[in-house]
Amino acid sequence: MRINSIEKQKDKNMKKLILLVLSATLFSASLFATDWSHQEWDSDFNGRFSVAVTIGEGEFPYLNPVLAVRTSADHGLDILIANVAHGSNLLKLSILIRFDDKEVKSYRASCSNNGDTWFLEVDEETKLKIIAELKACGRIRVRLGSSVGDSDYSFNLNGSTSAINKLNLE
């Protein structure tokens, strides 16, 4: 009878150990998870592209906005937000950006012909400052503003440093 009790206690201890190991594994996996990825490809018309990209959160119906830092031989360095259709022929385009709890900054913008991709229209130095913030901060909030209204988006910056460093911007 005593042996049976010892065996039951060993089973309980083993189950606790297994749960502890599983919990630690899941916690460490989430701790080191990244929201950013890096991709490269060649275009027959525009040469080589290199992109660091993440998917964020947005307002209905644009629930999966994309924030990207892109380099290419033809276009140089771009910071863009895609999958955010606002329509075409938009006027008074602006992008408001807030990193973590820092002050809100306003930038000029342009958009694709169909309005679903917005580009920051700033000089190279400003782009590099924004990229430094993307690498240093934990979250960016973006408001796209136009003559038809505003839309807010949020992006987690976890893993941005690794993905952006693969662009070889220096």
PDB file of C-alpha atoms in Angstrom:
ATOM      1  CA  MET A   1       0.000   0.000   0.000  1.00  0.00           C
ATOM      2  CA  ARG A   2       2.845   2.383   0.844  1.00  0.00           C
ATOM      3  CA  ILE A   3       4.540   1.575  -2.500  1.00  0.00           C
ATOM      4  CA  ASN A   4       1.323   2.464  -4.343  1.00  0.00           C
ATOM      5  CA  SER A   5       1.221   5.831  -2.541  1.00  0.00           C
ATOM      6  CA  ILE A   6       4.856   6.549  -3.468  1.00  0.00           C
ATOM      7  CA  GLU A   7       4.114   5.708  -7.115  1.00  0.00           C
ATOM      8  CA  LYS A   8       1.129   8.084  -7.125  1.00  0.00           C
ATOM      9  CA  GLN A   9       3.297  10.846  -5.661  1.00  0.00           C
ATOM     10  CA  LYS A  10       5.938  10.218  -8.350  1.00  0.00           C
ATOM     11  CA  ASP A  11       3.224  10.468 -11.038  1.00  0.00           C
ATOM     12  CA  LYS A  12       2.005  13.790  -9.590  1.00  0.00           C
ATOM     13  CA  ASN A  13       5.560  15.137  -9.444  1.00  0.00           C
ATOM     14  CA  MET A  14       6.216  14.030 -13.023  1.00  0.00           C
ATOM     15  CA  LYS A  15       3.015  15.728 -14.234  1.00  0.00           C
ATOM     16  CA  LYS A  16       4.011  18.928 -12.431  1.00  0.00           C
ATOM     17  CA  LEU A  17       7.468  18.760 -14.009  1.00  0.00           C
ATOM     18  CA  ILE A  18       6.003  18.226 -17.486  1.00  0.00           C
ATOM     19  CA  LEU A  19       3.604  21.169 -17.008  1.00  0.00           C
ATOM     20  CA  LEU A  20       6.458  23.349 -15.769  1.00  0.00           C
ATOM     21  CA  VAL A  21       8.648  22.477 -18.762  1.00  0.00           C
ATOM     22  CA  LEU A  22       5.774  23.064 -21.213  1.00  0.00           C
ATOM     23  CA  SER A  23       4.928  26.396 -19.589  1.00  0.00           C
ATOM     24  CA  ALA A  24       8.554  27.515 -19.676  1.00  0.00           C
ATOM     25  CA  THR A  25       8.836  26.474 -23.326  1.00  0.00           C
ATOM     26  CA  LEU A  26       5.686  28.353 -24.328  1.00  0.00           C
ATOM     27  CA  PHE A  27       6.752  31.424 -22.343  1.00  0.00           C
ATOM     28  CA  SER A  28      10.219  31.503 -23.920  1.00  0.00           C
ATOM     29  CA  ALA A  29       8.740  30.968 -27.392  1.00  0.00           C
ATOM     30  CA  SER A  30       6.416  33.938 -26.927  1.00  0.00           C
ATOM     31  CA  LEU A  31       9.226  35.987 -25.427  1.00  0.00           C
ATOM     32  CA  PHE A  32      11.382  35.537 -28.506  1.00  0.00           C
ATOM     33  CA  ALA A  33       8.589  35.621 -31.082  1.00  0.00           C
ATOM     34  CA  THR A  34       8.871  38.274 -33.741  1.00  0.00           C
ATOM     35  CA  ASP A  35       6.204  40.174 -35.594  1.00  0.00           C
ATOM     36  CA  TRP A  36       8.542  41.329 -38.376  1.00  0.00           C
ATOM     37  CA  SER A  37       9.966  39.477 -41.355  1.00  0.00           C
ATOM     38  CA  HIS A  38      12.438  40.225 -44.098  1.00  0.00           C
ATOM     39  CA  GLN A  39      11.954  39.326 -47.760  1.00  0.00           C
ATOM     40  CA  GLU A  40      13.952  39.853 -50.945  1.00  0.00           C
ATOM     41  CA  TRP A  41      13.009  39.321 -54.576  1.00  0.00           C
ATOM     42  CA  ASP A  42      13.939  40.370 -58.084  1.00  0.00           C
ATOM     43  CA  SER A  43      11.629  42.168 -60.488  1.00  0.00           C
ATOM     44  CA  ASP A  44      12.147  42.048 -64.241  1.00  0.00           C
ATOM     45  CA  PHE A  45      11.243  45.727 -64.393  1.00  0.00           C
ATOM     46  CA  ASN A  46      12.453  47.287 -61.136  1.00  0.00           C
ATOM     47  CA  GLY A  47      15.481  45.224 -60.106  1.00  0.00           C
ATOM     48  CA  ARG A  48      16.057  43.851 -56.620  1.00  0.00           C
ATOM     49  CA  PHE A  49      13.729  44.644 -53.709  1.00  0.00           C
ATOM     50  CA  SER A  50      14.466  44.132 -50.032  1.00  0.00           C
ATOM     51  CA  VAL A  51      11.634  44.621 -47.531  1.00  0.00           C
ATOM     52  CA  ALA A  52      11.221  44.512 -43.742  1.00  0.00           C
ATOM     53  CA  VAL A  53       7.519  44.099 -43.037  1.00  0.00           C
ATOM     54  CA  THR A  54       4.954  43.572 -40.283  1.00  0.00           C
ATOM     55  CA  ILE A  55       1.184  43.258 -40.075  1.00  0.00           C
ATOM     56  CA  GLY A  56      -0.620  45.472 -37.596  1.00  0.00           C
ATOM     57  CA  GLU A  57      -4.096  46.214 -36.333  1.00  0.00           C
ATOM     58  CA  GLY A  58      -6.549  48.603 -37.923  1.00  0.00           C
ATOM     59  CA  GLU A  59     -10.098  49.820 -38.082  1.00  0.00           C
ATOM     60  CA  PHE A  60     -12.831  47.910 -39.880  1.00  0.00           C
ATOM     61  CA  PRO A  61     -12.692  46.990 -42.730  1.00  0.00           C
ATOM     62  CA  TYR A  62      -8.889  47.414 -42.848  1.00  0.00           C
ATOM     63  CA  LEU A  63      -7.973  45.012 -40.070  1.00  0.00           C
ATOM     64  CA  ASN A  64      -4.592  43.855 -41.423  1.00  0.00           C
ATOM     65  CA  PRO A  65      -2.543  46.923 -42.378  1.00  0.00           C
ATOM     66  CA  VAL A  66       1.051  46.354 -43.461  1.00  0.00           C
ATOM     67  CA  LEU A  67       3.957  48.540 -42.363  1.00  0.00           C
ATOM     68  CA  ALA A  68       7.066  48.149 -44.498  1.00  0.00           C
ATOM     69  CA  VAL A  69      10.521  49.578 -44.976  1.00  0.00           C
ATOM     70  CA  ARG A  70      11.568  48.912 -48.560  1.00  0.00           C
ATOM     71  CA  THR A  71      14.743  49.406 -50.559  1.00  0.00           C
ATOM     72  CA  SER A  72      15.203  49.002 -54.285  1.00  0.00           C
ATOM     73  CA  ALA A  73      17.569  50.214 -56.968  1.00  0.00           C
ATOM     74  CA  ASP A  74      14.786  52.132 -58.755  1.00  0.00           C
ATOM     75  CA  HIS A  75      12.899  53.562 -55.781  1.00  0.00           C
ATOM     76  CA  GLY A  76      15.596  53.934 -53.123  1.00  0.00           C
ATOM     77  CA  LEU A  77      14.364  53.824 -49.519  1.00  0.00           C
ATOM     78  CA  ASP A  78      10.612  53.886 -48.801  1.00  0.00           C
ATOM     79  CA  ILE A  79       8.533  53.682 -45.649  1.00  0.00           C
ATOM     80  CA  LEU A  80       4.999  52.662 -46.527  1.00  0.00           C
ATOM     81  CA  ILE A  81       1.708  51.489 -45.110  1.00  0.00           C
ATOM     82  CA  ALA A  82      -0.318  49.150 -47.306  1.00  0.00           C
ATOM     83  CA  ASN A  83      -3.653  47.330 -47.254  1.00  0.00           C
ATOM     84  CA  VAL A  84      -5.400  50.516 -46.103  1.00  0.00           C
ATOM     85  CA  ALA A  85      -7.644  51.430 -49.062  1.00  0.00           C
ATOM     86  CA  HIS A  86      -8.997  54.952 -48.767  1.00  0.00           C
ATOM     87  CA  GLY A  87     -10.028  55.409 -52.379  1.00  0.00           C
ATOM     88  CA  SER A  88      -8.403  57.373 -55.158  1.00  0.00           C
ATOM     89  CA  ASN A  89      -8.135  61.125 -55.801  1.00  0.00           C
ATOM     90  CA  LEU A  90      -7.457  61.894 -52.148  1.00  0.00           C
ATOM     91  CA  LEU A  91      -6.459  65.411 -51.079  1.00  0.00           C
ATOM     92  CA  LYS A  92      -4.588  66.797 -48.062  1.00  0.00           C
ATOM     93  CA  LEU A  93      -2.697  63.600 -47.277  1.00  0.00           C
ATOM     94  CA  SER A  94      -0.855  63.368 -43.977  1.00  0.00           C
ATOM     95  CA  ILE A  95       0.550  60.689 -41.715  1.00  0.00           C
ATOM     96  CA  LEU A  96       0.668  61.183 -37.954  1.00  0.00           C
ATOM     97  CA  ILE A  97       3.094  58.916 -36.111  1.00  0.00           C
ATOM     98  CA  ARG A  98       3.461  58.210 -32.424  1.00  0.00           C
ATOM     99  CA  PHE A  99       6.156  55.882 -31.091  1.00  0.00           C
ATOM    100  CA  ASP A 100       5.328  54.400 -27.662  1.00  0.00           C
ATOM    101  CA  ASP A 101       4.288  57.385 -25.507  1.00  0.00           C
ATOM    102  CA  LYS A 102       6.392  59.976 -27.325  1.00  0.00           C
ATOM    103  CA  GLU A 103       5.003  63.085 -28.991  1.00  0.00           C
ATOM    104  CA  VAL A 104       2.947  62.821 -32.163  1.00  0.00           C
ATOM    105  CA  LYS A 105       4.755  63.911 -35.335  1.00  0.00           C
ATOM    106  CA  SER A 106       3.142  64.858 -38.629  1.00  0.00           C
ATOM    107  CA  TYR A 107       4.543  64.016 -42.077  1.00  0.00           C
ATOM    108  CA  ARG A 108       3.552  64.607 -45.685  1.00  0.00           C
ATOM    109  CA  ALA A 109       2.264  61.588 -47.574  1.00  0.00           C
ATOM    110  CA  SER A 110       1.391  60.311 -51.001  1.00  0.00           C
ATOM    111  CA  CYS A 111      -0.607  57.266 -51.993  1.00  0.00           C
ATOM    112  CA  SER A 112      -0.885  54.753 -54.796  1.00  0.00           C
ATOM    113  CA  ASN A 113      -3.417  55.303 -57.588  1.00  0.00           C
ATOM    114  CA  ASN A 114      -6.030  53.132 -55.874  1.00  0.00           C
ATOM    115  CA  GLY A 115      -5.299  54.614 -52.420  1.00  0.00           C
ATOM    116  CA  ASP A 116      -4.440  51.329 -50.695  1.00  0.00           C
ATOM    117  CA  THR A 117      -0.730  52.097 -50.141  1.00  0.00           C
ATOM    118  CA  TRP A 118       0.550  55.263 -48.464  1.00  0.00           C
ATOM    119  CA  PHE A 119       4.141  56.504 -48.618  1.00  0.00           C
ATOM    120  CA  LEU A 120       5.942  58.868 -46.259  1.00  0.00           C
ATOM    121  CA  GLU A 121       7.141  61.835 -48.321  1.00  0.00           C
ATOM    122  CA  VAL A 122      10.213  62.923 -46.362  1.00  0.00           C
ATOM    123  CA  ASP A 123      13.936  63.329 -47.037  1.00  0.00           C
ATOM    124  CA  GLU A 124      16.438  60.501 -46.504  1.00  0.00           C
ATOM    125  CA  GLU A 125      17.640  61.894 -43.166  1.00  0.00           C
ATOM    126  CA  THR A 126      14.098  61.918 -41.764  1.00  0.00           C
ATOM    127  CA  LYS A 127      13.475  58.393 -43.069  1.00  0.00           C
ATOM    128  CA  LEU A 128      16.606  57.187 -41.259  1.00  0.00           C
ATOM    129  CA  LYS A 129      15.451  58.884 -38.025  1.00  0.00           C
ATOM    130  CA  ILE A 130      12.071  57.176 -38.302  1.00  0.00           C
ATOM    131  CA  ILE A 131      13.773  53.843 -38.976  1.00  0.00           C
ATOM    132  CA  ALA A 132      15.937  54.338 -35.861  1.00  0.00           C
ATOM    133  CA  GLU A 133      12.709  54.822 -33.867  1.00  0.00           C
ATOM    134  CA  LEU A 134      11.195  51.704 -35.454  1.00  0.00           C
ATOM    135  CA  LYS A 135      14.192  49.756 -34.154  1.00  0.00           C
ATOM    136  CA  ALA A 136      14.273  51.372 -30.681  1.00  0.00           C
ATOM    137  CA  CYS A 137      10.601  51.487 -29.675  1.00  0.00           C
ATOM    138  CA  GLY A 138       8.010  48.848 -28.850  1.00  0.00           C
ATOM    139  CA  ARG A 139       4.936  50.138 -30.701  1.00  0.00           C
ATOM    140  CA  ILE A 140       4.033  52.635 -33.391  1.00  0.00           C
ATOM    141  CA  ARG A 141       0.613  54.177 -33.855  1.00  0.00           C
ATOM    142  CA  VAL A 142      -0.226  55.712 -37.215  1.00  0.00           C
ATOM    143  CA  ARG A 143      -3.080  57.951 -38.315  1.00  0.00           C
ATOM    144  CA  LEU A 144      -3.637  58.356 -42.050  1.00  0.00           C
ATOM    145  CA  GLY A 145      -5.465  61.590 -42.769  1.00  0.00           C
ATOM    146  CA  SER A 146      -7.040  62.816 -45.982  1.00  0.00           C
ATOM    147  CA  SER A 147      -9.911  64.853 -47.344  1.00  0.00           C
ATOM    148  CA  VAL A 148     -12.226  61.878 -46.689  1.00  0.00           C
ATOM    149  CA  GLY A 149     -11.282  61.323 -43.038  1.00  0.00           C
ATOM    150  CA  ASP A 150      -8.812  59.659 -40.706  1.00  0.00           C
ATOM    151  CA  SER A 151      -7.954  56.024 -40.016  1.00  0.00           C
ATOM    152  CA  ASP A 152      -5.840  54.742 -37.132  1.00  0.00           C
ATOM    153  CA  TYR A 153      -3.471  51.765 -37.173  1.00  0.00           C
ATOM    154  CA  SER A 154      -1.119  50.176 -34.659  1.00  0.00           C
ATOM    155  CA  PHE A 155       1.972  48.034 -35.176  1.00  0.00           C
ATOM    156  CA  ASN A 156       4.056  46.002 -32.734  1.00  0.00           C
ATOM    157  CA  LEU A 157       7.768  46.628 -33.300  1.00  0.00           C
ATOM    158  CA  ASN A 158       8.987  43.361 -31.763  1.00  0.00           C
ATOM    159  CA  GLY A 159      11.639  41.959 -34.109  1.00  0.00           C
ATOM    160  CA  SER A 160      11.901  45.129 -36.191  1.00  0.00           C
ATOM    161  CA  THR A 161      15.629  45.596 -35.511  1.00  0.00           C
ATOM    162  CA  SER A 162      16.597  42.204 -36.912  1.00  0.00           C
ATOM    163  CA  ALA A 163      14.392  42.555 -40.003  1.00  0.00           C
ATOM    164  CA  ILE A 164      15.437  46.153 -40.745  1.00  0.00           C
ATOM    165  CA  ASN A 165      19.135  45.391 -40.244  1.00  0.00           C
ATOM    166  CA  LYS A 166      18.864  42.864 -43.104  1.00  0.00           C
ATOM    167  CA  LEU A 167      18.130  45.784 -45.444  1.00  0.00           C
ATOM    168  CA  ASN A 168      21.778  46.899 -45.110  1.00  0.00           C
ATOM    169  CA  LEU A 169      20.917  50.600 -44.972  1.00  0.00           C
ATOM    170  CA  GLU A 170      24.364  51.782 -43.840  1.00  0.00           C
TER     171      GLU A 170
END
